[in-house]
PDB file of C-alpha atoms and ligand atoms in Angstrom:
ATOM      1  CA  MET E  78     128.203  58.788 134.978  1.00  0.00           C
ATOM      2  CA  VAL E  79     130.370  55.817 136.048  1.00  0.00           C
ATOM      3  CA  LYS E  80     133.996  56.950 136.107  1.00  0.00           C
ATOM      4  CA  HIS E  81     136.657  54.569 134.797  1.00  0.00           C
ATOM      5  CA  GLY E  82     139.519  56.016 136.800  1.00  0.00           C
ATOM      6  CA  THR E  83     141.792  59.008 137.009  1.00  0.00           C
ATOM      7  CA  LEU E  84     144.007  60.401 134.274  1.00  0.00           C
ATOM      8  CA  LEU E  85     146.868  62.765 135.044  1.00  0.00           C
ATOM      9  CA  LEU E  86     147.442  65.460 132.424  1.00  0.00           C
ATOM     10  CA  ALA E  87     151.187  65.940 132.754  1.00  0.00           C
ATOM     11  CA  THR E  88     151.737  69.565 131.873  1.00  0.00           C
ATOM     12  CA  THR E  89     152.296  72.784 133.795  1.00  0.00           C
ATOM     13  CA  ASN E  90     151.472  74.948 130.765  1.00  0.00           C
ATOM     14  CA  ALA E  91     148.085  76.590 131.487  1.00  0.00           C
ATOM     15  CA  GLY E  92     147.366  77.120 127.772  1.00  0.00           C
ATOM     16  CA  LYS E  93     147.949  73.466 126.957  1.00  0.00           C
ATOM     17  CA  LEU E  94     145.951  72.346 129.957  1.00  0.00           C
ATOM     18  CA  ARG E  95     142.925  74.330 128.796  1.00  0.00           C
ATOM     19  CA  GLU E  96     143.137  72.687 125.364  1.00  0.00           C
ATOM     20  CA  LEU E  97     143.665  69.198 126.791  1.00  0.00           C
ATOM     21  CA  ARG E  98     140.682  69.539 129.111  1.00  0.00           C
ATOM     22  CA  ALA E  99     138.438  70.864 126.342  1.00  0.00           C
ATOM     23  CA  VAL E 100     139.156  68.005 123.932  1.00  0.00           C
ATOM     24  CA  LEU E 101     138.878  65.318 126.638  1.00  0.00           C
ATOM     25  CA  ASP E 102     135.661  66.784 128.034  1.00  0.00           C
ATOM     26  CA  GLY E 103     132.864  64.217 128.421  1.00  0.00           C
ATOM     27  CA  LEU E 104     135.142  61.190 128.877  1.00  0.00           C
ATOM     28  CA  PRO E 105     134.020  59.127 131.894  1.00  0.00           C
ATOM     29  CA  ILE E 106     137.234  59.793 133.788  1.00  0.00           C
ATOM     30  CA  ASP E 107     138.450  62.114 136.518  1.00  0.00           C
ATOM     31  CA  VAL E 108     141.247  64.382 135.436  1.00  0.00           C
ATOM     32  CA  THR E 109     144.115  65.586 137.646  1.00  0.00           C
ATOM     33  CA  THR E 110     147.014  67.863 136.811  1.00  0.00           C
ATOM     34  CA  LEU E 111     150.549  68.316 138.071  1.00  0.00           C
ATOM     35  CA  ALA E 112     149.175  70.859 140.552  1.00  0.00           C
ATOM     36  CA  ASP E 113     147.664  67.806 142.320  1.00  0.00           C
ATOM     37  CA  HIS E 114     151.130  66.176 142.429  1.00  0.00           C
ATOM     38  CA  PRO E 115     153.436  68.973 143.553  1.00  0.00           C
ATOM     39  CA  HIS E 116     156.067  66.692 145.080  1.00  0.00           C
ATOM     40  CA  HIS E 117     157.537  65.305 141.888  1.00  0.00           C
ATOM     41  CA  PRO E 118     160.396  67.213 140.272  1.00  0.00           C
ATOM     42  CA  GLU E 119     159.842  67.855 136.547  1.00  0.00           C
ATOM     43  CA  PRO E 120     161.754  65.461 134.285  1.00  0.00           C
ATOM     44  CA  VAL E 121     164.319  66.951 131.907  1.00  0.00           C
ATOM     45  CA  GLU E 122     162.967  67.127 128.348  1.00  0.00           C
ATOM     46  CA  ASP E 123     166.188  66.685 126.426  1.00  0.00           C
ATOM     47  CA  ALA E 124     165.351  64.072 123.781  1.00  0.00           C
ATOM     48  CA  ASP E 125     165.798  64.881 120.075  1.00  0.00           C
ATOM     49  CA  THR E 126     162.187  64.175 119.116  1.00  0.00           C
ATOM     50  CA  PHE E 127     158.722  65.152 120.330  1.00  0.00           C
ATOM     51  CA  GLU E 128     157.812  61.474 120.511  1.00  0.00           C
ATOM     52  CA  GLU E 129     160.678  60.518 122.797  1.00  0.00           C
ATOM     53  CA  ASN E 130     160.022  63.468 125.119  1.00  0.00           C
ATOM     54  CA  ALA E 131     156.305  62.640 125.322  1.00  0.00           C
ATOM     55  CA  ARG E 132     157.024  58.951 125.996  1.00  0.00           C
ATOM     56  CA  ARG E 133     159.571  59.710 128.713  1.00  0.00           C
ATOM     57  CA  LYS E 134     157.340  62.263 130.423  1.00  0.00           C
ATOM     58  CA  ALA E 135     154.283  59.978 130.395  1.00  0.00           C
ATOM     59  CA  LEU E 136     156.277  57.030 131.767  1.00  0.00           C
ATOM     60  CA  TYR E 137     157.955  59.145 134.413  1.00  0.00           C
ATOM     61  CA  TYR E 138     154.717  60.514 135.875  1.00  0.00           C
ATOM     62  CA  ALA E 139     152.828  57.234 135.526  1.00  0.00           C
ATOM     63  CA  GLY E 140     155.569  55.563 137.573  1.00  0.00           C
ATOM     64  CA  ARG E 141     155.768  58.346 140.126  1.00  0.00           C
ATOM     65  CA  THR E 142     152.003  58.643 140.654  1.00  0.00           C
ATOM     66  CA  CYS E 143     151.108  54.957 140.108  1.00  0.00           C
ATOM     67  CA  GLY E 144     148.378  55.913 137.659  1.00  0.00           C
ATOM     68  CA  TRP E 145     147.333  56.631 134.107  1.00  0.00           C
ATOM     69  CA  THR E 146     149.114  59.612 132.592  1.00  0.00           C
ATOM     70  CA  LEU E 147     148.753  61.567 129.378  1.00  0.00           C
ATOM     71  CA  ALA E 148     151.780  63.642 128.396  1.00  0.00           C
ATOM     72  CA  ASP E 149     152.399  65.683 125.311  1.00  0.00           C
ATOM     73  CA  ASP E 150     155.369  67.269 123.668  1.00  0.00           C
ATOM     74  CA  SER E 151     154.837  69.832 121.010  1.00  0.00           C
ATOM     75  CA  GLY E 152     156.455  72.709 119.243  1.00  0.00           C
ATOM     76  CA  LEU E 153     156.921  74.797 116.158  1.00  0.00           C
ATOM     77  CA  GLU E 154     158.975  73.693 113.143  1.00  0.00           C
ATOM     78  CA  VAL E 155     159.996  76.468 110.765  1.00  0.00           C
ATOM     79  CA  ASP E 156     161.244  75.278 107.373  1.00  0.00           C
ATOM     80  CA  ALA E 157     163.528  78.283 106.740  1.00  0.00           C
ATOM     81  CA  LEU E 158     165.208  77.554 110.114  1.00  0.00           C
ATOM     82  CA  ASP E 159     165.763  73.861 109.345  1.00  0.00           C
ATOM     83  CA  GLY E 160     162.960  72.793 111.661  1.00  0.00           C
ATOM     84  CA  GLU E 161     163.931  75.013 114.594  1.00  0.00           C
ATOM     85  CA  PRO E 162     162.826  75.791 117.258  1.00  0.00           C
ATOM     86  CA  GLY E 163     161.372  72.228 117.197  1.00  0.00           C
ATOM     87  CA  VAL E 164     161.918  70.409 120.475  1.00  0.00           C
ATOM     88  CA  HIS E 165     163.498  73.618 121.821  1.00  0.00           C
ATOM     89  CA  SER E 166     160.300  75.656 121.302  1.00  0.00           C
ATOM     90  CA  ALA E 167     159.553  76.287 124.987  1.00  0.00           C
ATOM     91  CA  ARG E 168     163.058  77.593 125.724  1.00  0.00           C
ATOM     92  CA  TYR E 169     164.092  78.891 122.305  1.00  0.00           C
ATOM     93  CA  ALA E 170     165.321  82.251 123.692  1.00  0.00           C
ATOM     94  CA  GLY E 171     167.026  80.736 126.763  1.00  0.00           C
ATOM     95  CA  PRO E 172     166.322  78.684 129.894  1.00  0.00           C
ATOM     96  CA  ALA E 173     164.169  81.283 131.693  1.00  0.00           C
ATOM     97  CA  CYS E 174     162.527  82.918 128.684  1.00  0.00           C
ATOM     98  CA  ASP E 175     158.862  83.695 128.102  1.00  0.00           C
ATOM     99  CA  ALA E 176     156.665  83.616 125.001  1.00  0.00           C
ATOM    100  CA  ALA E 177     157.495  87.248 124.141  1.00  0.00           C
ATOM    101  CA  ALA E 178     161.237  86.539 124.121  1.00  0.00           C
ATOM    102  CA  ASN E 179     160.735  83.389 122.028  1.00  0.00           C
ATOM    103  CA  ASN E 180     158.603  85.262 119.517  1.00  0.00           C
ATOM    104  CA  ASP E 181     161.154  88.115 119.310  1.00  0.00           C
ATOM    105  CA  LYS E 182     163.934  85.670 118.591  1.00  0.00           C
ATOM    106  CA  LEU E 183     161.821  83.880 115.988  1.00  0.00           C
ATOM    107  CA  ILE E 184     160.922  87.060 114.120  1.00  0.00           C
ATOM    108  CA  ARG E 185     164.542  88.257 114.188  1.00  0.00           C
ATOM    109  CA  ALA E 186     165.733  84.899 112.858  1.00  0.00           C
ATOM    110  CA  LEU E 187     163.339  85.294 109.908  1.00  0.00           C
ATOM    111  CA  THR E 188     164.397  88.838 108.995  1.00  0.00           C
ATOM    112  CA  GLY E 189     164.540  89.117 105.209  1.00  0.00           C
ATOM    113  CA  VAL E 190     162.855  85.746 104.608  1.00  0.00           C
ATOM    114  CA  PRO E 191     159.988  86.286 102.117  1.00  0.00           C
ATOM    115  CA  PRO E 192     156.431  85.109 102.973  1.00  0.00           C
ATOM    116  CA  GLU E 193     156.555  82.131 100.603  1.00  0.00           C
ATOM    117  CA  ARG E 194     159.559  80.728 102.509  1.00  0.00           C
ATOM    118  CA  ARG E 195     158.019  81.195 105.959  1.00  0.00           C
ATOM    119  CA  THR E 196     156.186  77.889 105.986  1.00  0.00           C
ATOM    120  CA  ALA E 197     155.944  76.207 109.379  1.00  0.00           C
ATOM    121  CA  ARG E 198     153.912  73.739 111.362  1.00  0.00           C
ATOM    122  CA  PHE E 199     152.934  73.036 114.921  1.00  0.00           C
ATOM    123  CA  ARG E 200     153.494  69.414 115.738  1.00  0.00           C
ATOM    124  CA  CYS E 201     152.265  67.440 118.752  1.00  0.00           C
ATOM    125  CA  VAL E 202     152.821  63.933 120.060  1.00  0.00           C
ATOM    126  CA  VAL E 203     150.728  62.663 122.965  1.00  0.00           C
ATOM    127  CA  ALA E 204     151.662  59.551 124.922  1.00  0.00           C
ATOM    128  CA  LEU E 205     149.358  57.531 127.165  1.00  0.00           C
ATOM    129  CA  ALA E 206     151.114  55.536 129.882  1.00  0.00           C
ATOM    130  CA  ARG E 207     150.375  53.474 132.912  1.00  0.00           C
ATOM    131  CA  PRO E 208     153.058  52.407 135.401  1.00  0.00           C
ATOM    132  CA  GLY E 209     155.852  50.684 133.508  1.00  0.00           C
ATOM    133  CA  GLU E 210     154.603  51.111 129.938  1.00  0.00           C
ATOM    134  CA  VAL E 211     153.541  53.519 127.270  1.00  0.00           C
ATOM    135  CA  VAL E 212     150.373  51.958 125.855  1.00  0.00           C
ATOM    136  CA  ASP E 213     149.888  54.225 122.846  1.00  0.00           C
ATOM    137  CA  ILE E 214     150.898  57.452 121.169  1.00  0.00           C
ATOM    138  CA  ALA E 215     149.162  59.746 118.684  1.00  0.00           C
ATOM    139  CA  THR E 216     150.386  62.649 116.597  1.00  0.00           C
ATOM    140  CA  GLY E 217     148.941  65.751 114.965  1.00  0.00           C
ATOM    141  CA  ALA E 218     150.188  68.704 112.913  1.00  0.00           C
ATOM    142  CA  VAL E 219     148.820  71.964 111.512  1.00  0.00           C
ATOM    143  CA  GLU E 220     150.440  73.932 108.680  1.00  0.00           C
ATOM    144  CA  GLY E 221     150.838  77.708 108.599  1.00  0.00           C
ATOM    145  CA  ILE E 222     153.229  80.567 107.920  1.00  0.00           C
ATOM    146  CA  ILE E 223     155.085  82.843 110.309  1.00  0.00           C
ATOM    147  CA  VAL E 224     154.055  86.503 110.165  1.00  0.00           C
ATOM    148  CA  ASP E 225     156.043  89.431 111.637  1.00  0.00           C
ATOM    149  CA  GLU E 226     153.011  91.266 112.978  1.00  0.00           C
ATOM    150  CA  PRO E 227     151.423  89.519 116.003  1.00  0.00           C
ATOM    151  CA  LYS E 228     147.654  89.181 115.735  1.00  0.00           C
ATOM    152  CA  GLY E 229     145.123  87.934 118.288  1.00  0.00           C
ATOM    153  CA  THR E 230     145.092  87.386 122.035  1.00  0.00           C
ATOM    154  CA  ASN E 231     143.851  83.792 122.373  1.00  0.00           C
ATOM    155  CA  GLY E 232     146.040  80.730 122.706  1.00  0.00           C
ATOM    156  CA  PHE E 233     149.622  80.952 123.942  1.00  0.00           C
ATOM    157  CA  GLY E 234     153.242  80.686 122.853  1.00  0.00           C
ATOM    158  CA  TYR E 235     153.790  81.326 119.143  1.00  0.00           C
ATOM    159  CA  ASP E 236     150.062  81.576 118.304  1.00  0.00           C
ATOM    160  CA  PRO E 237     150.015  85.336 117.507  1.00  0.00           C
ATOM    161  CA  HIS E 238     152.632  84.793 114.768  1.00  0.00           C
ATOM    162  CA  PHE E 239     151.233  81.540 113.332  1.00  0.00           C
ATOM    163  CA  PHE E 240     148.979  82.421 110.399  1.00  0.00           C
ATOM    164  CA  VAL E 241     146.796  79.683 108.894  1.00  0.00           C
ATOM    165  CA  PRO E 242     146.120  80.678 105.258  1.00  0.00           C
ATOM    166  CA  VAL E 243     142.968  78.561 104.793  1.00  0.00           C
ATOM    167  CA  TYR E 244     141.307  80.405 107.688  1.00  0.00           C
ATOM    168  CA  GLY E 245     142.891  83.812 106.998  1.00  0.00           C
ATOM    169  CA  MET E 246     143.883  84.321 110.633  1.00  0.00           C
ATOM    170  CA  THR E 247     146.464  83.398 113.243  1.00  0.00           C
ATOM    171  CA  THR E 248     145.778  80.662 115.778  1.00  0.00           C
ATOM    172  CA  ALA E 249     145.656  83.454 118.414  1.00  0.00           C
ATOM    173  CA  GLN E 250     142.716  85.017 116.535  1.00  0.00           C
ATOM    174  CA  MET E 251     140.745  81.778 116.562  1.00  0.00           C
ATOM    175  CA  PRO E 252     138.168  81.128 119.268  1.00  0.00           C
ATOM    176  CA  PRO E 253     139.409  78.203 121.417  1.00  0.00           C
ATOM    177  CA  GLU E 254     136.923  75.719 119.875  1.00  0.00           C
ATOM    178  CA  GLN E 255     138.142  76.554 116.379  1.00  0.00           C
ATOM    179  CA  LYS E 256     141.800  76.197 117.345  1.00  0.00           C
ATOM    180  CA  ASN E 257     141.027  72.845 118.978  1.00  0.00           C
ATOM    181  CA  ARG E 258     139.292  71.667 115.809  1.00  0.00           C
ATOM    182  CA  ILE E 259     142.265  72.326 113.546  1.00  0.00           C
ATOM    183  CA  SER E 260     145.276  72.254 115.864  1.00  0.00           C
ATOM    184  CA  HIS E 261     148.088  69.740 116.171  1.00  0.00           C
ATOM    185  CA  ARG E 262     147.079  69.081 119.781  1.00  0.00           C
ATOM    186  CA  GLY E 263     143.375  68.767 118.973  1.00  0.00           C
ATOM    187  CA  LYS E 264     144.128  66.213 116.244  1.00  0.00           C
ATOM    188  CA  ALA E 265     146.478  64.162 118.436  1.00  0.00           C
ATOM    189  CA  LEU E 266     144.012  64.225 121.331  1.00  0.00           C
ATOM    190  CA  ARG E 267     141.030  63.204 119.241  1.00  0.00           C
ATOM    191  CA  ALA E 268     143.104  60.284 117.956  1.00  0.00           C
ATOM    192  CA  ILE E 269     144.049  59.123 121.456  1.00  0.00           C
ATOM    193  CA  ARG E 270     140.660  59.797 123.081  1.00  0.00           C
ATOM    194  CA  PRO E 271     139.037  56.451 122.138  1.00  0.00           C
ATOM    195  CA  VAL E 272     142.203  54.657 123.197  1.00  0.00           C
ATOM    196  CA  ILE E 273     142.047  56.297 126.629  1.00  0.00           C
ATOM    197  CA  GLU E 274     138.426  55.315 126.947  1.00  0.00           C
ATOM    198  CA  ARG E 275     139.005  51.672 126.027  1.00  0.00           C
ATOM    199  CA  TRP E 276     142.086  51.177 128.159  1.00  0.00           C
ATOM    200  CA  MET E 277     140.714  52.895 131.211  1.00  0.00           C
ATOM    201  CA  ALA E 278     137.344  51.135 131.010  1.00  0.00           C
ATOM    202  CA  CYS E 279     139.272  47.872 131.074  1.00  0.00           C
ATOM    203  CA  ASP E 280     141.912  48.720 133.645  1.00  0.00           C
ATOM    204  CA  GLY E 281     140.783  51.848 135.446  1.00  0.00           C
ATOM    205  CA  ASN E 282     143.437  51.903 138.144  1.00  0.00           C
ATOM    206  CA  GLY E 283     146.395  51.504 135.771  1.00  0.00           C
ATOM    207  CA  SER E 284     147.510  48.366 137.536  1.00  0.00           C
ATOM    208  CA  PRO E 285     150.604  46.936 135.811  1.00  0.00           C
ATOM    209  CA  ALA E 286     149.548  43.509 137.083  1.00  0.00           C
ATOM    210  CA  LYS E 287     146.691  43.506 134.599  1.00  0.00           C
ATOM    211  CA  ARG E 288     148.740  44.077 131.453  1.00  0.00           C
ATOM    212  CA  GLY E 289     147.474  42.614 128.248  1.00  0.00           C
ATOM    213  CA  GLY E 290     146.516  43.485 124.713  1.00  0.00           C
ATOM    214  CA  LEU E 291     144.173  46.303 123.813  1.00  0.00           C
ATOM    215  CA  PRO E 292     140.600  45.016 124.134  1.00  0.00           C
TER     216      PRO E 292
HETATM  217  P1  LIG C 500     156.544  71.718 125.641  1.00  0.00           P
HETATM  218  O1  LIG C 500     155.863  72.181 126.885  1.00  0.00           O
HETATM  219  O2  LIG C 500     157.941  71.255 125.826  1.00  0.00           O
HETATM  220  O3  LIG C 500     155.705  70.806 124.817  1.00  0.00           O
HETATM  221  O4  LIG C 500     156.754  73.070 124.807  1.00  0.00           O
HETATM  222  C1  LIG C 500     155.920  73.397 123.802  1.00  0.00           C
HETATM  223  C2  LIG C 500     156.234  74.808 123.352  1.00  0.00           C
HETATM  224  O5  LIG C 500     155.953  74.863 121.952  1.00  0.00           O
HETATM  225  C3  LIG C 500     155.336  75.818 124.025  1.00  0.00           C
HETATM  226  O6  LIG C 500     155.921  76.371 125.165  1.00  0.00           O
HETATM  227  C4  LIG C 500     155.142  76.834 122.914  1.00  0.00           C
HETATM  228  O7  LIG C 500     156.240  77.704 122.886  1.00  0.00           O
HETATM  229  C5  LIG C 500     155.164  75.975 121.652  1.00  0.00           C
HETATM  230  N1  LIG C 500     153.816  75.510 121.317  1.00  0.00           N
HETATM  231  C6  LIG C 500     153.334  74.243 121.351  1.00  0.00           C
HETATM  232  N2  LIG C 500     152.034  74.201 120.995  1.00  0.00           N
HETATM  233  C7  LIG C 500     151.693  75.472 120.742  1.00  0.00           C
HETATM  234  C8  LIG C 500     150.461  76.076 120.364  1.00  0.00           C
HETATM  235  O8  LIG C 500     149.408  75.447 120.231  1.00  0.00           O
HETATM  236  N3  LIG C 500     150.503  77.408 120.209  1.00  0.00           N
HETATM  237  C9  LIG C 500     151.620  78.146 120.385  1.00  0.00           C
HETATM  238  N4  LIG C 500     152.779  77.654 120.764  1.00  0.00           N
HETATM  239  C10 LIG C 500     152.824  76.314 120.945  1.00  0.00           C
END
């Protein structure tokens, strides 16, 4: 297969990386991760929206590595908590917290909230950048409700508490292929996949000198 270039997947989250790789599988590109670029300090993700964080992260790493970069920002929005944890999902329980601490805090925050008011969604924005510009973004969301009892061992983060009524299970109970089919990240990635293919076929090395419209 003729490869059109190299795409950096800009995340250190192993769970996300697995999902990104699975949905991008078969594209004629080489994929690298931040483990291949250990010298760059992580940018601060302090914007108010998923989109702005994804854009900034993609631009930052594209500039630093001089190549095509795909970055995502994602998180959980809980209606009864006015959209929290939202952009704070990764560090909801504090700067050095883990998924267990985040889930504990979430379940405590929802104490006494009845099931019908526990509606929530995972949201994801992915941004594709080359040095100096974000060329496109795509978004995805999946609706569910937050359950007290964790169920399932797949996935990561809030998955054991995110119940999807139409499937009768949490996203942690879904096999990875099923989660990818219905998830916020799967939807955003499938939307950006043809864009990656077209741009990289046209301008495989991400050279800013060759800027132009989408072919
Ligand atoms: P990010 O690395 O800043 O995008 O943080 C995303 C955070 O949102 C993760 O650390 C998880 O806590 C949560 N999150 C995003 N997507 C998922 C998912 O698919 N399952 C479970 N938790 C998720």
